[in-house]
Amino acid sequence: MYENYGLFIENRWRPAGSGETRAVVSPVTGEPVGHVPNAAAGDIDTALAGAEVAFSVWRAVPAWERGRTLAKASSLIRMRADAIARMISTETGKPLAESMGEINATADQFEWYGEEAKRIYGQIIPGRNATDRMSVTYQPVGVCLSLSAWNFPALLPGRKIAAALAAGCSVVARPASEAPGACFAIAQALMDAGLPSGVLTILTGDPGPISERLIASPVVRKVSLTGSVRVGKHILSLCAAGMKKVTMELGGHAPVIVHADADPVATAERVAAAKFRNGGQVCISPSRFYVHVKIKREFEAAFKSFAEKLVIGDGLSEGVTMGPLIRPNAVEQSLGLVEDAVKHGAKLLTGGRRPSQFNKGNFLEPTVLTDVPDEARIMQEEPFAPVAPIAGFSRLEDVICRANSVPFGLASYVFTHDDALAALTAEGIDAGMVGVNETMLATAEAPFGGIKESGFGREGGSLGIMDYLEPKYIRHRLAVRGAV
């Protein structure tokens, strides 16, 4: 599947210097769908040297010209959406419609940042005397490293690459080993759009050694990671040694608070659709459901009904609405969370098993639990799976405390028709993003990111470009003849 790709270094597709490759395995069949180069130390060093030279070229390109390149790449990604989406669904098993939505969202990032490149505004500070001139300008931080996850293999690297290129940085990207194809396609679109040689580099292979060698290099000045909290802490420790600028978008465990005045059926259907999207493998997936006791039973019934109507299978097959989990151990971990919740007194409404119709692949039935106590592991640990725990509440102060009881703070959701109650709830939740009567938070024009152990920094929107810029303050005293 990757015959036309490889390591992307200085605008050329090439094999690893050693000739070594690694398999990309389908979560639907457990069989390889292709092989990609396994970059070694020499490949990494060549890539860094090219990216460093390219940075000095790209940073000097006028913003309007950078913008035109990104806009053209956006158009090319949209034109090639069908082929890229099929590649994503082949690698991840997600339904083709979801892959198509992701590709369009990725193109939005390049379109948005193509315009944002022109809006890197500085400041003029009034001086204290007639000869003082004080200003602040923003300059690109340097060579940036993009480390992204497999669950959105186009959108996650696309956010990072688009913002960095708009700022005038060069980028070395290490896509997820499980799903590198979309990142290859992004690189091809940018090259075809006229991106100069070396401004974007793609390296595939063993994630640990590649990341560690790249971060250790003084060439890399900024690191952006989308991944787990555990990996984020490790990467952050590596960055500390070189005082790298860092953006971290890590795990979440998003609470959903459904107040008594919300429509229990319509709300259940909306949040269930969001929960089971990509098999629950979404960092902002609604994953803890706190429902007011007055409407809890109606909500549960509608949620269960939605889950049981989902069609499980290969995302490339017509009619499939939920694909597999990415790895076999993800299924085992999910079943362990279900078992633990039931041991703590939760009731299993539906699911909780491997589907009997599959004898291979990493499939798990959409699962709904109710009356889940706060001490169950699934209320404390990010499930990252199609498992939905529901609990009741009656007091606002109590549910806010429970929602904030975990170390994560990425996304959260509130459902109510009462604007005052919505505002109090949204303001009380510790999270970087809140959806009020809405579950689709990610969009090119808005900032995306979290607090606490969910990370720091923002991607997307006008804030997203700032993490790829360094402010420079200039104080200029005019050399006026006769002045002191």
Short mmCIF file of C-alpha atoms in Angstrom, two decimals:
data_model
loop_
_atom_site.label_atom_id
_atom_site.label_comp_id
_atom_site.label_asym_id
_atom_site.label_seq_id
_atom_site.Cartn_x
_atom_site.Cartn_y
_atom_site.Cartn_z
CA MET A 1 0.00 0.00 0.00
CA TYR A 2 2.98 2.31 0.50
CA GLU A 3 4.81 1.53 -2.75
CA ASN A 4 4.96 5.21 -3.77
CA TYR A 5 6.11 6.42 -0.36
CA GLY A 6 8.94 5.95 2.12
CA LEU A 7 11.06 8.31 4.20
CA PHE A 8 10.38 11.85 2.95
CA ILE A 9 13.69 13.69 3.10
CA GLU A 10 14.52 16.79 1.06
CA ASN A 11 11.38 16.31 -1.07
CA ARG A 12 12.27 12.78 -2.12
CA TRP A 13 10.71 9.46 -1.15
CA ARG A 14 13.45 7.04 -0.22
CA PRO A 15 14.02 3.76 1.64
CA ALA A 16 15.86 3.57 4.94
CA GLY A 17 19.62 3.56 4.55
CA SER A 18 19.72 0.09 6.07
CA GLY A 19 16.91 -1.17 3.87
CA GLU A 20 14.99 -2.28 6.96
CA THR A 21 11.20 -2.02 7.07
CA ARG A 22 8.40 -2.60 9.58
CA ALA A 23 4.90 -3.90 8.99
CA VAL A 24 1.69 -1.91 9.36
CA VAL A 25 -0.97 -4.34 10.60
CA SER A 26 -4.74 -4.18 10.03
CA PRO A 27 -6.79 -4.26 13.24
CA VAL A 28 -9.57 -5.91 11.21
CA THR A 29 -7.61 -8.95 10.05
CA GLY A 30 -4.40 -8.92 12.08
CA GLU A 31 -2.49 -9.16 8.81
CA PRO A 32 0.02 -6.63 7.37
CA VAL A 33 -1.38 -4.07 4.93
CA GLY A 34 2.07 -2.87 3.93
CA HIS A 35 5.60 -2.08 5.07
CA VAL A 36 7.31 1.24 5.74
CA PRO A 37 11.00 2.14 6.16
CA ASN A 38 12.61 1.77 9.56
CA ALA A 39 14.68 4.96 9.83
CA ALA A 40 18.10 4.55 11.41
CA ALA A 41 20.54 7.06 12.91
CA GLY A 42 22.00 8.06 9.54
CA ASP A 43 18.58 8.75 8.06
CA ILE A 44 17.64 10.89 11.06
CA ASP A 45 20.85 12.92 10.90
CA THR A 46 20.41 13.53 7.16
CA ALA A 47 16.83 14.65 7.79
CA LEU A 48 17.86 17.06 10.55
CA ALA A 49 20.58 18.64 8.42
CA GLY A 50 18.11 19.18 5.58
CA ALA A 51 15.46 20.62 7.90
CA GLU A 52 17.95 23.05 9.41
CA VAL A 53 18.98 24.40 6.02
CA ALA A 54 15.36 24.53 4.86
CA PHE A 55 14.33 26.58 7.90
CA SER A 56 16.65 29.41 6.89
CA VAL A 57 14.98 29.40 3.45
CA TRP A 58 11.34 29.02 4.50
CA ARG A 59 11.39 31.62 7.28
CA ALA A 60 12.40 34.22 4.66
CA VAL A 61 9.47 33.40 2.37
CA PRO A 62 6.83 36.16 2.63
CA ALA A 63 3.72 35.26 4.62
CA TRP A 64 1.42 35.69 1.63
CA GLU A 65 3.49 33.21 -0.38
CA ARG A 66 3.54 30.71 2.50
CA GLY A 67 -0.22 31.11 2.69
CA ARG A 68 -0.67 30.38 -0.99
CA THR A 69 1.34 27.15 -0.66
CA LEU A 70 -0.81 25.97 2.26
CA ALA A 71 -4.01 26.90 0.45
CA LYS A 72 -2.96 24.92 -2.61
CA ALA A 73 -2.09 21.93 -0.42
CA SER A 74 -5.55 22.17 1.15
CA SER A 75 -7.16 21.98 -2.28
CA LEU A 76 -5.02 18.99 -3.27
CA ILE A 77 -5.93 17.13 -0.06
CA ARG A 78 -9.63 17.67 -0.81
CA MET A 79 -9.16 16.47 -4.40
CA ARG A 80 -7.46 13.29 -3.14
CA ALA A 81 -9.84 12.73 -0.22
CA ASP A 82 -11.32 9.46 -1.47
CA ALA A 83 -7.97 7.71 -1.79
CA ILE A 84 -6.61 9.06 1.50
CA ALA A 85 -9.78 8.12 3.38
CA ARG A 86 -9.59 4.55 2.10
CA MET A 87 -5.99 4.37 3.29
CA ILE A 88 -7.00 5.56 6.77
CA SER A 89 -9.86 3.05 7.01
CA THR A 90 -7.56 0.26 5.82
CA GLU A 91 -5.02 1.09 8.53
CA THR A 92 -7.40 1.80 11.43
CA GLY A 93 -10.61 -0.01 10.52
CA LYS A 94 -12.73 3.08 11.17
CA PRO A 95 -15.84 3.61 9.01
CA LEU A 96 -15.10 5.24 5.69
CA ALA A 97 -17.50 8.12 6.40
CA GLU A 98 -15.47 8.98 9.51
CA SER A 99 -12.24 8.89 7.52
CA MET A 100 -13.73 11.22 4.91
CA GLY A 101 -14.78 13.64 7.63
CA GLU A 102 -11.26 13.58 9.03
CA ILE A 103 -9.69 14.35 5.66
CA ASN A 104 -11.95 17.36 5.15
CA ALA A 105 -11.11 18.59 8.65
CA THR A 106 -7.41 18.21 7.83
CA ALA A 107 -7.82 20.27 4.66
CA ASP A 108 -9.57 22.90 6.82
CA GLN A 109 -6.41 23.18 8.93
CA PHE A 110 -4.25 24.01 5.92
CA GLU A 111 -6.85 26.41 4.56
CA TRP A 112 -7.16 28.18 7.92
CA TYR A 113 -3.43 28.47 8.54
CA GLY A 114 -2.83 29.58 4.98
CA GLU A 115 -4.80 32.67 5.97
CA GLU A 116 -3.39 32.85 9.51
CA ALA A 117 0.15 33.18 8.15
CA LYS A 118 -0.81 36.75 7.16
CA ARG A 119 -2.05 37.61 10.66
CA ILE A 120 1.09 37.24 12.75
CA TYR A 121 0.80 40.69 14.23
CA GLY A 122 3.32 42.38 16.52
CA GLN A 123 2.93 45.27 18.95
CA ILE A 124 4.02 48.87 19.23
CA ILE A 125 4.61 50.06 22.79
CA PRO A 126 4.51 53.83 23.45
CA GLY A 127 7.90 55.06 24.60
CA ARG A 128 8.53 57.19 27.69
CA ASN A 129 10.32 59.86 25.73
CA ALA A 130 10.42 61.24 22.21
CA THR A 131 13.39 59.16 21.08
CA ASP A 132 12.17 55.78 22.35
CA ARG A 133 10.74 53.22 19.95
CA MET A 134 9.57 49.94 21.51
CA SER A 135 8.10 47.04 19.59
CA VAL A 136 7.43 43.31 19.79
CA THR A 137 7.76 41.09 16.73
CA TYR A 138 7.12 37.35 16.39
CA GLN A 139 9.64 35.07 14.74
CA PRO A 140 9.44 31.34 13.91
CA VAL A 141 10.86 29.17 16.67
CA GLY A 142 12.94 26.96 14.36
CA VAL A 143 12.87 23.31 13.35
CA CYS A 144 9.80 21.63 14.90
CA LEU A 145 9.17 17.99 15.70
CA SER A 146 5.63 16.63 15.23
CA LEU A 147 4.77 13.43 17.12
CA SER A 148 1.23 12.23 16.48
CA ALA A 149 -1.09 9.36 17.35
CA TRP A 150 -2.84 6.78 15.19
CA ASN A 151 -6.50 7.49 16.04
CA PHE A 152 -6.70 10.53 13.71
CA PRO A 153 -3.71 9.91 11.46
CA ALA A 154 -4.42 12.85 9.13
CA LEU A 155 -5.88 15.50 11.43
CA LEU A 156 -3.37 15.22 14.28
CA PRO A 157 -0.21 15.71 12.20
CA GLY A 158 -2.10 18.13 9.93
CA ARG A 159 -2.81 20.50 12.84
CA LYS A 160 0.84 20.59 13.79
CA ILE A 161 2.32 20.79 10.30
CA ALA A 162 -0.07 23.49 9.06
CA ALA A 163 0.50 25.80 12.04
CA ALA A 164 4.28 25.33 11.99
CA LEU A 165 4.59 25.98 8.25
CA ALA A 166 2.36 29.06 8.51
CA ALA A 167 4.65 30.42 11.22
CA GLY A 168 7.72 29.95 9.01
CA CYS A 169 9.13 26.84 10.70
CA SER A 170 10.39 23.67 9.08
CA VAL A 171 8.95 20.40 10.39
CA VAL A 172 10.14 16.86 11.01
CA ALA A 173 7.08 14.64 11.47
CA ARG A 174 7.02 11.17 12.95
CA PRO A 175 3.55 9.75 12.19
CA ALA A 176 2.06 6.92 14.20
CA SER A 177 3.53 3.54 13.30
CA GLU A 178 0.03 2.02 13.13
CA ALA A 179 -1.25 4.47 10.48
CA PRO A 180 1.41 6.47 8.59
CA GLY A 181 -0.35 6.67 5.22
CA ALA A 182 -2.25 9.92 5.68
CA CYS A 183 0.91 11.75 6.73
CA PHE A 184 2.59 10.52 3.54
CA ALA A 185 -0.34 11.91 1.55
CA ILE A 186 -0.08 15.28 3.31
CA ALA A 187 3.62 15.46 2.45
CA GLN A 188 2.90 14.64 -1.19
CA ALA A 189 0.22 17.36 -1.36
CA LEU A 190 2.60 19.93 0.10
CA MET A 191 5.40 18.97 -2.28
CA ASP A 192 2.99 19.21 -5.22
CA ALA A 193 1.87 22.60 -3.90
CA GLY A 194 5.44 23.90 -4.16
CA LEU A 195 6.83 23.53 -0.63
CA PRO A 196 10.62 23.96 -0.85
CA SER A 197 12.90 20.99 -0.33
CA GLY A 198 13.50 19.99 3.29
CA VAL A 199 10.80 22.17 4.84
CA LEU A 200 8.82 19.03 5.69
CA THR A 201 10.38 15.69 6.56
CA ILE A 202 8.58 12.41 7.34
CA LEU A 203 10.35 9.67 9.29
CA THR A 204 8.88 6.24 10.03
CA GLY A 205 10.21 3.40 12.14
CA ASP A 206 10.64 2.48 15.78
CA PRO A 207 9.02 5.43 17.64
CA GLY A 208 11.23 5.41 20.74
CA PRO A 209 14.71 5.60 19.19
CA ILE A 210 13.57 8.02 16.46
CA SER A 211 11.96 10.43 18.93
CA GLU A 212 14.85 10.28 21.38
CA ARG A 213 17.48 11.02 18.73
CA LEU A 214 15.45 13.87 17.26
CA ILE A 215 14.76 15.48 20.64
CA ALA A 216 18.40 15.18 21.67
CA SER A 217 19.49 17.16 18.62
CA PRO A 218 20.07 20.91 19.14
CA VAL A 219 18.55 21.42 15.67
CA VAL A 220 15.04 20.74 17.03
CA ARG A 221 13.70 23.72 18.97
CA LYS A 222 10.02 22.81 19.40
CA VAL A 223 8.24 19.50 20.07
CA SER A 224 4.51 18.91 19.71
CA LEU A 225 3.05 15.62 20.90
CA THR A 226 -0.40 14.09 20.74
CA GLY A 227 -0.34 10.92 22.81
CA SER A 228 -0.89 9.31 26.18
CA VAL A 229 -0.07 10.92 29.52
CA ARG A 230 2.61 8.30 30.13
CA VAL A 231 4.35 9.02 26.81
CA GLY A 232 3.87 12.77 27.33
CA LYS A 233 5.73 12.73 30.64
CA HIS A 234 8.60 10.80 29.07
CA ILE A 235 8.85 13.16 26.09
CA LEU A 236 8.68 16.17 28.40
CA SER A 237 11.61 14.85 30.44
CA LEU A 238 13.64 14.46 27.24
CA CYS A 239 12.77 17.99 26.14
CA ALA A 240 13.81 19.44 29.49
CA ALA A 241 17.45 18.55 28.86
CA GLY A 242 17.54 20.82 25.82
CA MET A 243 15.02 23.43 27.03
CA LYS A 244 12.79 22.72 24.04
CA LYS A 245 9.52 24.57 23.57
CA VAL A 246 6.75 22.00 24.03
CA THR A 247 3.05 21.52 23.25
CA MET A 248 1.34 18.51 24.81
CA GLU A 249 -2.12 17.22 23.88
CA LEU A 250 -2.49 14.16 26.07
CA GLY A 251 -5.24 11.88 27.36
CA GLY A 252 -8.64 12.89 28.65
CA HIS A 253 -11.61 11.43 30.51
CA ALA A 254 -14.41 13.77 29.52
CA PRO A 255 -17.36 14.12 31.90
CA VAL A 256 -20.85 14.60 30.49
CA ILE A 257 -23.31 16.36 32.80
CA VAL A 258 -26.93 15.99 31.74
CA HIS A 259 -29.27 18.20 33.78
CA ALA A 260 -32.88 17.40 34.61
CA ASP A 261 -34.36 19.76 32.00
CA ALA A 262 -32.50 18.16 29.05
CA ASP A 263 -34.37 15.91 26.64
CA PRO A 264 -33.18 12.46 27.82
CA VAL A 265 -33.70 10.65 24.51
CA ALA A 266 -32.27 13.28 22.15
CA THR A 267 -29.33 13.90 24.49
CA ALA A 268 -28.58 10.19 24.86
CA GLU A 269 -28.55 9.71 21.10
CA ARG A 270 -26.25 12.71 20.57
CA VAL A 271 -23.70 11.73 23.21
CA ALA A 272 -23.82 8.03 22.28
CA ALA A 273 -22.97 8.91 18.68
CA ALA A 274 -19.99 10.90 19.97
CA LYS A 275 -18.99 8.18 22.43
CA PHE A 276 -18.88 5.36 19.87
CA ARG A 277 -17.21 7.43 17.12
CA ASN A 278 -13.94 5.77 16.15
CA GLY A 279 -14.80 2.97 18.58
CA GLY A 280 -14.44 5.36 21.52
CA GLN A 281 -10.78 5.89 20.61
CA VAL A 282 -10.96 9.67 20.74
CA CYS A 283 -9.15 11.82 23.29
CA ILE A 284 -12.18 14.10 23.69
CA SER A 285 -14.67 11.22 23.63
CA PRO A 286 -17.52 11.65 26.16
CA SER A 287 -16.46 8.99 28.64
CA ARG A 288 -18.18 9.54 32.04
CA PHE A 289 -21.90 10.18 31.96
CA TYR A 290 -23.47 11.93 34.96
CA VAL A 291 -27.22 12.09 34.42
CA HIS A 292 -29.76 13.73 36.73
CA VAL A 293 -31.72 11.08 38.58
CA LYS A 294 -35.05 12.47 37.30
CA ILE A 295 -34.25 11.48 33.69
CA LYS A 296 -31.60 8.80 34.19
CA ARG A 297 -33.73 5.76 33.28
CA GLU A 298 -35.02 7.28 30.05
CA PHE A 299 -31.48 8.35 29.14
CA GLU A 300 -30.12 4.85 29.79
CA ALA A 301 -32.78 3.18 27.68
CA ALA A 302 -32.13 5.46 24.71
CA PHE A 303 -28.34 5.08 25.06
CA LYS A 304 -28.66 1.27 25.17
CA SER A 305 -30.93 1.30 22.12
CA PHE A 306 -28.43 3.40 20.15
CA ALA A 307 -25.54 1.10 21.07
CA GLU A 308 -27.42 -2.02 20.01
CA LYS A 309 -28.20 -0.58 16.58
CA LEU A 310 -24.54 0.01 15.72
CA VAL A 311 -23.13 -2.26 13.01
CA ILE A 312 -19.67 -3.60 13.87
CA GLY A 313 -17.16 -4.59 11.21
CA ASP A 314 -14.54 -3.48 8.71
CA GLY A 315 -14.91 0.25 8.15
CA LEU A 316 -14.51 -0.27 4.40
CA SER A 317 -17.67 -2.40 4.29
CA GLU A 318 -20.97 -0.74 3.44
CA GLY A 319 -23.26 -0.11 6.41
CA VAL A 320 -20.60 -0.52 9.09
CA THR A 321 -20.88 2.17 11.79
CA MET A 322 -18.17 1.05 14.24
CA GLY A 323 -14.81 -0.55 13.55
CA PRO A 324 -12.29 -2.41 15.72
CA LEU A 325 -9.94 -1.25 18.42
CA ILE A 326 -6.40 -0.65 17.24
CA ARG A 327 -4.63 -3.44 19.18
CA PRO A 328 -5.54 -6.80 20.74
CA ASN A 329 -4.47 -5.64 24.20
CA ALA A 330 -6.90 -2.71 23.97
CA VAL A 331 -9.75 -5.23 23.90
CA GLU A 332 -8.33 -7.03 26.93
CA GLN A 333 -7.93 -3.79 28.86
CA SER A 334 -11.49 -2.76 28.03
CA LEU A 335 -12.94 -6.06 29.19
CA GLY A 336 -10.96 -5.65 32.40
CA LEU A 337 -12.58 -2.26 33.03
CA VAL A 338 -16.04 -3.76 32.48
CA GLU A 339 -15.34 -6.64 34.85
CA ASP A 340 -14.03 -4.26 37.51
CA ALA A 341 -17.09 -2.00 37.23
CA VAL A 342 -19.49 -4.95 37.63
CA LYS A 343 -17.51 -6.15 40.67
CA HIS A 344 -18.04 -2.69 42.19
CA GLY A 345 -21.80 -2.95 41.71
CA ALA A 346 -22.40 -1.56 38.22
CA LYS A 347 -25.06 -3.10 36.00
CA LEU A 348 -24.24 -4.20 32.46
CA LEU A 349 -27.01 -2.97 30.16
CA THR A 350 -25.56 -4.24 26.89
CA GLY A 351 -22.32 -5.44 25.32
CA GLY A 352 -19.27 -6.32 27.37
CA ARG A 353 -18.11 -9.13 25.08
CA ARG A 354 -16.22 -9.83 21.91
CA PRO A 355 -18.72 -10.09 19.02
CA SER A 356 -19.38 -13.76 18.25
CA GLN A 357 -19.51 -13.18 14.49
CA PHE A 358 -15.76 -12.42 14.23
CA ASN A 359 -13.00 -14.99 14.61
CA LYS A 360 -10.25 -12.42 14.04
CA GLY A 361 -9.67 -8.71 14.53
CA ASN A 362 -9.79 -6.47 17.58
CA PHE A 363 -13.55 -6.13 17.92
CA LEU A 364 -15.57 -5.31 21.04
CA GLU A 365 -19.32 -4.91 21.38
CA PRO A 366 -20.55 -1.37 22.15
CA THR A 367 -20.94 -1.54 25.93
CA VAL A 368 -23.16 0.40 28.32
CA LEU A 369 -22.89 0.24 32.10
CA THR A 370 -25.14 1.96 34.61
CA ASP A 371 -25.08 2.77 38.33
CA VAL A 372 -21.29 2.85 38.08
CA PRO A 373 -19.73 3.94 41.39
CA ASP A 374 -17.01 6.56 41.47
CA GLU A 375 -14.46 4.07 42.83
CA ALA A 376 -14.69 1.83 39.75
CA ARG A 377 -11.56 2.06 37.62
CA ILE A 378 -13.51 3.14 34.54
CA MET A 379 -14.54 6.34 36.34
CA GLN A 380 -10.88 7.13 37.08
CA GLU A 381 -9.00 5.78 34.03
CA GLU A 382 -9.46 6.85 30.42
CA PRO A 383 -11.22 3.88 28.73
CA PHE A 384 -10.34 4.78 25.10
CA ALA A 385 -12.85 2.14 24.02
CA PRO A 386 -16.57 1.74 23.20
CA VAL A 387 -17.50 1.39 26.88
CA ALA A 388 -19.87 3.97 28.41
CA PRO A 389 -20.31 4.23 32.21
CA ILE A 390 -23.44 6.03 33.45
CA ALA A 391 -24.05 7.35 36.98
CA GLY A 392 -26.74 9.50 38.54
CA PHE A 393 -26.60 12.83 40.38
CA SER A 394 -29.02 15.23 42.01
CA ARG A 395 -26.99 18.29 43.15
CA LEU A 396 -24.87 20.61 40.96
CA GLU A 397 -22.12 21.05 43.55
CA ASP A 398 -21.79 17.29 43.94
CA VAL A 399 -21.54 16.52 40.24
CA ILE A 400 -19.00 19.29 39.62
CA CYS A 401 -16.82 17.81 42.35
CA ARG A 402 -17.11 14.33 40.83
CA ALA A 403 -16.40 15.63 37.33
CA ASN A 404 -13.22 17.31 38.59
CA SER A 405 -12.02 14.32 40.63
CA VAL A 406 -9.65 12.91 37.98
CA PRO A 407 -6.21 14.26 37.01
CA PHE A 408 -7.35 14.92 33.41
CA GLY A 409 -8.79 18.14 32.03
CA LEU A 410 -9.16 17.98 28.27
CA ALA A 411 -12.83 18.11 27.22
CA SER A 412 -16.19 18.16 28.99
CA TYR A 413 -19.86 18.39 28.03
CA VAL A 414 -22.98 19.96 29.51
CA PHE A 415 -26.61 19.51 28.45
CA THR A 416 -29.35 21.83 29.65
CA HIS A 417 -31.85 24.40 28.32
CA ASP A 418 -31.18 26.68 31.30
CA ASP A 419 -28.54 29.24 30.24
CA ALA A 420 -27.66 30.18 33.82
CA LEU A 421 -27.22 26.53 34.79
CA ALA A 422 -25.14 25.93 31.64
CA ALA A 423 -22.84 28.84 32.50
CA LEU A 424 -22.38 27.75 36.14
CA THR A 425 -21.62 24.18 35.10
CA ALA A 426 -19.25 25.11 32.27
CA GLU A 427 -17.37 27.56 34.50
CA GLY A 428 -17.09 25.01 37.31
CA ILE A 429 -15.61 22.15 35.28
CA ASP A 430 -11.81 21.91 35.14
CA ALA A 431 -11.20 21.40 31.43
CA GLY A 432 -9.60 23.16 28.49
CA MET A 433 -12.76 22.74 26.38
CA VAL A 434 -16.47 22.62 27.21
CA GLY A 435 -19.29 21.72 24.83
CA VAL A 436 -22.69 23.03 25.88
CA ASN A 437 -25.42 21.09 24.07
CA GLU A 438 -22.69 20.18 21.56
CA THR A 439 -20.23 17.32 21.17
CA MET A 440 -18.18 18.35 18.12
CA LEU A 441 -15.49 20.56 19.65
CA ALA A 442 -12.60 20.28 17.19
CA THR A 443 -12.63 22.85 14.40
CA ALA A 444 -9.83 24.67 12.58
CA GLU A 445 -10.76 28.12 13.86
CA ALA A 446 -10.88 27.24 17.59
CA PRO A 447 -8.14 26.36 20.11
CA PHE A 448 -7.82 22.68 21.07
CA GLY A 449 -6.07 21.52 24.23
CA GLY A 450 -6.33 20.74 27.91
CA ILE A 451 -5.17 21.42 31.45
CA LYS A 452 -3.79 19.35 34.33
CA GLU A 453 -2.35 16.03 33.07
CA SER A 454 -4.12 16.47 29.74
CA GLY A 455 -1.28 18.75 28.69
CA PHE A 456 -0.64 22.38 27.83
CA GLY A 457 -0.47 24.66 24.83
CA ARG A 458 -3.14 24.89 22.16
CA GLU A 459 -3.56 23.66 18.60
CA GLY A 460 -5.97 25.23 16.13
CA GLY A 461 -7.35 28.74 15.88
CA SER A 462 -5.38 31.94 16.25
CA LEU A 463 -3.76 30.61 19.45
CA GLY A 464 -2.40 27.55 17.66
CA ILE A 465 0.18 29.43 15.65
CA MET A 466 1.59 31.17 18.73
CA ASP A 467 3.26 27.98 19.98
CA TYR A 468 5.44 28.06 16.85
CA LEU A 469 6.56 31.66 17.37
CA GLU A 470 8.95 33.46 19.72
CA PRO A 471 8.31 37.07 20.72
CA LYS A 472 11.22 39.46 20.25
CA TYR A 473 11.17 42.79 22.11
CA ILE A 474 13.13 45.65 20.50
CA ARG A 475 13.85 48.95 22.26
CA HIS A 476 15.36 51.48 19.88
CA ARG A 477 16.60 54.86 20.99
CA LEU A 478 16.79 57.13 17.98
CA ALA A 479 20.27 58.48 17.28
CA VAL A 480 19.08 62.08 17.17
CA ARG A 481 21.96 64.54 16.83
CA GLY A 482 22.52 66.34 20.08
CA ALA A 483 20.27 64.01 22.12
CA VAL A 484 21.62 62.20 25.20
#
